[in-house]
C-alpha positions as a Markdown table, in Angstrom:
| # | Residue | x | y | z |
|---|---|---|---|---|
| 1 | Met | -75.9 | 16.3 | -16.2 |
| 2 | Arg | -74.1 | 14.3 | -13.5 |
| 3 | Val | -77.2 | 14.1 | -11.4 |
| 4 | Gly | -79.3 | 13.2 | -14.4 |
| 5 | Ala | -76.8 | 10.5 | -15.4 |
| 6 | Arg | -76.9 | 8.9 | -11.9 |
| 7 | Ile | -80.8 | 9.0 | -12.0 |
| 8 | Gly | -80.7 | 7.4 | -15.4 |
| 9 | Ile | -78.4 | 4.6 | -14.3 |
| 10 | Ala | -80.8 | 3.9 | -11.4 |
| 11 | Ala | -83.7 | 4.0 | -13.8 |
| 12 | Tyr | -81.9 | 1.4 | -15.9 |
| 13 | Gly | -81.7 | -0.7 | -12.8 |
| 14 | Leu | -85.5 | -0.3 | -12.2 |
| 15 | Thr | -86.1 | -1.4 | -15.8 |
| 16 | His | -84.1 | -4.6 | -15.2 |
| 17 | Leu | -86.0 | -5.3 | -12.0 |
| 18 | Leu | -89.3 | -5.1 | -13.9 |
| 19 | Val | -88.0 | -7.3 | -16.8 |
| 20 | Ala | -86.8 | -9.8 | -14.2 |
| 21 | Trp | -90.3 | -9.8 | -12.6 |
| 22 | Leu | -92.0 | -10.2 | -16.0 |
| 23 | Ala | -89.5 | -13.1 | -16.8 |
| 24 | Leu | -90.4 | -14.9 | -13.6 |
| 25 | Gln | -94.1 | -14.6 | -14.5 |
| 26 | Val | -93.4 | -16.1 | -17.9 |
| 27 | Ala | -91.4 | -18.9 | -16.2 |
| 28 | Phe | -93.8 | -19.9 | -13.5 |
| 29 | Thr | -97.2 | -18.7 | -14.5 |
| 30 | Gly | -97.1 | -19.1 | -18.3 |
| 31 | Ser | -97.7 | -15.3 | -18.7 |
| 32 | Arg | -97.6 | -14.0 | -22.3 |
| 33 | Glu | -96.7 | -10.5 | -21.2 |
| 34 | Arg | -93.8 | -8.9 | -22.9 |
| 35 | Ala | -90.7 | -9.7 | -20.9 |
| 36 | Asp | -88.5 | -6.9 | -22.2 |
| 37 | Gln | -88.0 | -3.1 | -21.8 |
| 38 | Thr | -91.2 | -2.3 | -23.6 |
| 39 | Gly | -93.1 | -4.6 | -21.2 |
| 40 | Ala | -91.4 | -2.9 | -18.3 |
| 41 | Phe | -92.5 | 0.5 | -19.6 |
| 42 | Gln | -96.0 | -0.7 | -20.1 |
| 43 | Ala | -96.1 | -2.0 | -16.5 |
| 44 | Ile | -94.9 | 1.4 | -15.3 |
| 45 | Ile | -97.6 | 3.4 | -17.2 |
| 46 | Gln | -100.4 | 1.3 | -15.7 |
| 47 | Gln | -99.4 | 2.6 | -12.2 |
| 48 | Pro | -100.7 | 5.8 | -10.6 |
| 49 | Phe | -98.7 | 8.7 | -12.0 |
| 50 | Gly | -97.0 | 6.1 | -14.3 |
| 51 | Arg | -97.1 | 8.4 | -17.4 |
| 52 | Leu | -95.4 | 11.2 | -15.4 |
| 53 | Leu | -92.7 | 8.7 | -14.2 |
| 54 | Leu | -92.1 | 7.5 | -17.7 |
| 55 | Trp | -91.4 | 11.1 | -18.9 |
| 56 | Ala | -89.0 | 11.5 | -16.0 |
| 57 | Leu | -87.3 | 8.3 | -17.2 |
| 58 | Val | -87.1 | 9.7 | -20.7 |
| 59 | Val | -85.1 | 12.7 | -19.3 |
| 60 | Ala | -82.9 | 10.5 | -17.2 |
| 61 | Phe | -82.1 | 8.1 | -20.1 |
| 62 | Ala | -81.3 | 11.1 | -22.3 |
| 63 | Ala | -78.9 | 12.4 | -19.7 |
| 64 | Val | -77.1 | 9.1 | -19.6 |
| 65 | Ala | -76.9 | 9.0 | -23.4 |
| 66 | Leu | -75.4 | 12.5 | -23.5 |
| 67 | Trp | -72.9 | 11.6 | -20.7 |
| 68 | Arg | -71.9 | 8.4 | -22.5 |
| 69 | Leu | -71.6 | 10.4 | -25.8 |
| 70 | Glu | -69.3 | 12.9 | -24.0 |
| 71 | Glu | -67.2 | 9.9 | -22.8 |
| 72 | Ala | -67.0 | 8.5 | -26.3 |
| 73 | Ile | -65.7 | 11.8 | -27.7 |
| 74 | Trp | -63.4 | 13.2 | -24.9 |
| 75 | Gly | -63.4 | 10.6 | -22.1 |
| 76 | Phe | -60.7 | 8.3 | -20.6 |
| 77 | Ser | -57.9 | 10.8 | -21.1 |
| 78 | Tyr | -56.3 | 9.4 | -18.0 |
| 79 | Glu | -55.7 | 6.0 | -19.7 |
| 80 | Glu | -52.2 | 5.6 | -21.0 |
| 81 | Gly | -52.7 | 2.9 | -23.6 |
| 82 | Arg | -54.2 | 4.1 | -26.8 |
| 83 | Thr | -55.9 | 0.8 | -27.6 |
| 84 | Thr | -57.5 | 0.7 | -24.1 |
| 85 | Lys | -58.7 | 4.3 | -24.5 |
| 86 | Leu | -60.2 | 3.6 | -27.9 |
| 87 | Arg | -61.9 | 0.4 | -26.6 |
| 88 | Leu | -63.4 | 2.3 | -23.6 |
| 89 | Arg | -64.6 | 5.1 | -25.9 |
| 90 | Ala | -66.2 | 2.6 | -28.3 |
| 91 | Thr | -68.0 | 0.9 | -25.4 |
| 92 | Ser | -69.3 | 4.3 | -24.2 |
| 93 | Ala | -70.5 | 5.0 | -27.7 |
| 94 | Gly | -72.5 | 1.8 | -27.7 |
| 95 | Lys | -74.0 | 2.6 | -24.3 |
| 96 | Ala | -75.0 | 6.0 | -25.6 |
| 97 | Val | -76.9 | 4.4 | -28.4 |
| 98 | Ile | -78.6 | 1.9 | -25.9 |
| 99 | Phe | -79.8 | 4.7 | -23.6 |
| 100 | Ala | -80.9 | 6.8 | -26.6 |
| 101 | Val | -83.0 | 3.9 | -27.7 |
| 102 | Leu | -84.4 | 3.5 | -24.2 |
| 103 | Ala | -85.3 | 7.1 | -24.1 |
| 104 | Val | -87.2 | 6.8 | -27.4 |
| 105 | Leu | -89.0 | 3.6 | -26.3 |
| 106 | Ala | -90.0 | 5.2 | -23.0 |
| 107 | Ala | -91.2 | 8.4 | -24.8 |
| 108 | Arg | -93.3 | 6.4 | -27.3 |
| 109 | Thr | -94.9 | 4.4 | -24.5 |
| 110 | Ala | -95.6 | 7.6 | -22.4 |
| 111 | Ala | -97.1 | 9.3 | -25.5 |
| 112 | Gly | -99.4 | 6.3 | -26.0 |
| 113 | Gly | -97.8 | 5.1 | -29.1 |
| 114 | Gly | -96.7 | 1.7 | -27.8 |
| 115 | Gly | -93.1 | 0.8 | -28.6 |
| 116 | Gly | -93.2 | -2.9 | -29.0 |
| 117 | Gly | -91.4 | -4.9 | -31.7 |
| 118 | Gly | -88.4 | -2.5 | -32.1 |
| 119 | Gln | -86.0 | -5.3 | -32.4 |
| 120 | Gln | -88.2 | -7.2 | -34.8 |
| 121 | Gln | -88.8 | -4.1 | -36.9 |
| 122 | Ala | -85.1 | -3.4 | -37.2 |
| 123 | Thr | -84.3 | -7.0 | -38.1 |
| 124 | Ala | -87.1 | -7.0 | -40.7 |
| 125 | Gly | -85.6 | -3.8 | -42.2 |
| 126 | Leu | -82.1 | -5.2 | -42.4 |
| 127 | Leu | -83.4 | -8.5 | -43.9 |
| 128 | Gly | -85.0 | -6.5 | -46.6 |
| 129 | Leu | -81.7 | -5.0 | -47.7 |
| 130 | Pro | -79.4 | -6.7 | -50.4 |
| 131 | Ala | -77.4 | -9.3 | -48.5 |
| 132 | Gly | -79.6 | -8.5 | -45.5 |
| 133 | Gln | -79.4 | -12.1 | -44.2 |
| 134 | Phe | -75.6 | -11.9 | -44.0 |
| 135 | Val | -75.8 | -8.5 | -42.3 |
| 136 | Val | -78.4 | -9.7 | -39.7 |
| 137 | Gly | -76.3 | -12.9 | -39.2 |
| 138 | Ala | -73.2 | -10.8 | -38.5 |
| 139 | Val | -75.1 | -8.6 | -36.1 |
| 140 | Gly | -76.3 | -11.7 | -34.3 |
| 141 | Ile | -72.8 | -13.0 | -34.0 |
| 142 | Gly | -71.7 | -9.6 | -32.6 |
| 143 | Ile | -74.5 | -9.7 | -30.0 |
| 144 | Val | -73.4 | -13.2 | -29.0 |
| 145 | Ala | -69.8 | -11.8 | -28.6 |
| 146 | Thr | -71.2 | -9.0 | -26.5 |
| 147 | Gly | -73.0 | -11.5 | -24.3 |
| 148 | Val | -69.8 | -13.5 | -23.8 |
| 149 | Gly | -67.9 | -10.3 | -23.0 |
| 150 | Thr | -70.6 | -9.4 | -20.4 |
| 151 | Val | -70.3 | -12.8 | -18.7 |
| 152 | Val | -66.4 | -12.5 | -18.7 |
| 153 | Ser | -66.8 | -9.0 | -17.2 |
| 154 | Gly | -68.9 | -10.4 | -14.4 |
| 155 | Val | -66.6 | -13.3 | -13.7 |
| 156 | Arg | -63.5 | -11.0 | -13.6 |
| 157 | Thr | -65.4 | -8.1 | -11.9 |
| 158 | Ser | -63.8 | -5.8 | -14.5 |
| 159 | Phe | -67.0 | -3.7 | -14.2 |
| 160 | Arg | -65.5 | -2.2 | -11.0 |
| 161 | Arg | -62.9 | -0.3 | -13.1 |
| 162 | Gly | -65.2 | 2.7 | -13.6 |
| 163 | Met | -66.5 | 2.7 | -10.0 |
| 164 | Ser | -65.3 | 4.2 | -6.7 |
| 165 | Leu | -66.6 | 1.4 | -4.5 |
| 166 | Pro | -67.8 | 2.1 | -0.9 |
| 167 | Ser | -65.3 | 1.7 | 1.9 |
| 168 | Asp | -67.8 | -0.2 | 4.0 |
| 169 | Arg | -66.8 | -3.9 | 3.5 |
| 170 | Arg | -70.4 | -5.3 | 3.6 |
| 171 | Ala | -71.7 | -2.7 | 1.1 |
| 172 | Arg | -68.6 | -3.4 | -1.1 |
| 173 | Gln | -69.2 | -7.1 | -1.1 |
| 174 | Val | -72.9 | -6.7 | -2.0 |
| 175 | Ala | -72.0 | -4.4 | -4.8 |
| 176 | Leu | -69.4 | -6.8 | -6.2 |
| 177 | Arg | -71.5 | -9.9 | -5.8 |
| 178 | Ser | -74.6 | -8.4 | -7.3 |
| 179 | Gly | -72.4 | -7.1 | -10.2 |
| 180 | Gln | -70.9 | -10.6 | -10.8 |
| 181 | Ile | -74.3 | -12.4 | -10.7 |
| 182 | Gly | -76.0 | -9.6 | -12.7 |
| 183 | Phe | -73.4 | -9.4 | -15.5 |
| 184 | Val | -73.4 | -13.2 | -15.9 |
| 185 | Gly | -77.2 | -13.3 | -16.0 |
| 186 | Lys | -77.5 | -10.4 | -18.4 |
| 187 | Gly | -74.7 | -11.8 | -20.5 |
| 188 | Val | -76.6 | -15.1 | -20.9 |
| 189 | Ala | -79.7 | -13.2 | -21.9 |
| 190 | Ile | -77.8 | -11.2 | -24.4 |
| 191 | Gly | -76.2 | -14.3 | -25.8 |
| 192 | Ile | -79.6 | -16.0 | -26.3 |
| 193 | Val | -80.8 | -12.9 | -28.1 |
| 194 | Gly | -77.8 | -13.0 | -30.4 |
| 195 | Val | -78.4 | -16.7 | -31.2 |
| 196 | Leu | -82.1 | -15.9 | -32.0 |
| 197 | Val | -81.0 | -13.1 | -34.3 |
| 198 | Val | -78.8 | -15.5 | -36.2 |
| 199 | Ile | -81.7 | -18.0 | -36.4 |
| 200 | Ala | -83.9 | -15.1 | -37.6 |
| 201 | Ala | -81.4 | -14.4 | -40.4 |
| 202 | Ile | -81.2 | -18.1 | -41.4 |
| 203 | Arg | -85.0 | -18.6 | -41.4 |
| 204 | Phe | -85.8 | -15.1 | -42.6 |
| 205 | Glu | -88.2 | -14.7 | -39.7 |
| 206 | Pro | -87.6 | -11.3 | -37.9 |
| 207 | Gln | -90.3 | -12.1 | -35.2 |
| 208 | Glu | -87.8 | -14.5 | -33.6 |
| 209 | Ala | -85.4 | -11.7 | -32.6 |
| 210 | Gly | -85.5 | -9.7 | -29.4 |
| 211 | Leu | -85.3 | -10.1 | -25.7 |
| 212 | Asp | -88.9 | -11.0 | -25.3 |
| 213 | Ala | -88.6 | -13.8 | -27.9 |
| 214 | Ala | -85.4 | -15.0 | -26.3 |
| 215 | Leu | -86.9 | -15.4 | -22.8 |
| 216 | His | -90.1 | -17.0 | -24.1 |
| 217 | Ala | -88.0 | -19.4 | -26.2 |
| 218 | Leu | -85.9 | -20.3 | -23.1 |
| 219 | Ala | -89.1 | -21.0 | -21.2 |
| 220 | Ala | -90.2 | -23.5 | -23.9 |
| 221 | Gln | -87.1 | -25.7 | -23.4 |
| 222 | Pro | -86.8 | -28.8 | -21.2 |
| 223 | Phe | -86.5 | -27.4 | -17.6 |
| 224 | Gly | -86.9 | -24.1 | -19.3 |
| 225 | Gln | -88.8 | -22.5 | -16.4 |
| 226 | Tyr | -85.9 | -23.1 | -14.1 |
| 227 | Leu | -83.4 | -21.9 | -16.7 |
| 228 | Leu | -85.5 | -18.8 | -17.2 |
| 229 | Gly | -85.9 | -18.4 | -13.5 |
| 230 | Ala | -82.1 | -18.4 | -13.1 |
| 231 | Val | -81.7 | -15.8 | -15.9 |
| 232 | Ala | -84.4 | -13.7 | -14.3 |
| 233 | Leu | -82.5 | -13.8 | -11.0 |
| 234 | Gly | -79.4 | -12.7 | -12.8 |
| 235 | Leu | -81.3 | -9.7 | -14.3 |
| 236 | Leu | -82.7 | -9.0 | -10.8 |
| 237 | Ala | -79.1 | -8.9 | -9.5 |
| 238 | Tyr | -78.0 | -6.6 | -12.3 |
| 239 | Gly | -80.9 | -4.3 | -11.4 |
| 240 | Val | -79.7 | -4.2 | -7.8 |
| 241 | Phe | -76.1 | -3.6 | -9.0 |
| 242 | Cys | -77.3 | -0.6 | -11.1 |
| 243 | Phe | -78.4 | 1.2 | -7.9 |
| 244 | Phe | -74.8 | 0.8 | -6.5 |
| 245 | Asp | -73.5 | 1.9 | -9.9 |
| 246 | Ala | -75.7 | 4.9 | -9.8 |
| 247 | Arg | -74.2 | 5.9 | -6.5 |
| 248 | Tyr | -70.5 | 4.9 | -7.0 |
| 249 | His | -69.8 | 5.2 | -10.7 |
| 250 | Arg | -67.3 | 7.8 | -11.7 |
| 251 | Val | -69.5 | 10.3 | -13.5 |
């Protein structure tokens, strides 16, 4: 399970590298390719042995989900503060859901069933419920708050809490700097997604939700290609950080 979790974290980094590459294509070539996790999985499956690699990613993502679920239930017993322990367990529960969703998306793509529009479908389903607009709006605000928290984590380097960083000074600095830039870039992307989810709730238009919609919307703004390029570099840095995290995270 520990080996699978580390492979899954590295696979998460690979996914971010691919999303960053797709975002750069959107920014500077006007590409209409999906710039999200689904687009990354579709890029993988087009490569030689891509379907086999995707199934390997499914197993790795599932391993991370199970590890995070274990943390959510029994983890962080070494923490003295009850509030801190509950917060860390709640964070692990959220990450377990993220990796479970990634496993499902990768499996659907590997099986030839696509996987696009998950965010939009979920938003549309919530909008169809009684008081659905308020629910989706609240979810959007929560996503914005998550984005802000991710940026703060990058600025304060609080992500290092769960890591045993390398003793080599140069490797340590690269891990910290890639984490800082990566968390800030990813936090900005998450925040934009949250804003678009709120807009989708107000306008009753679920197609405006999701990472792909967020990055394309950013590209359409004045100087958007440079802003999107900066976010893409942040996602690229986060992908690099994930490889350090896969090696040095306390699993």
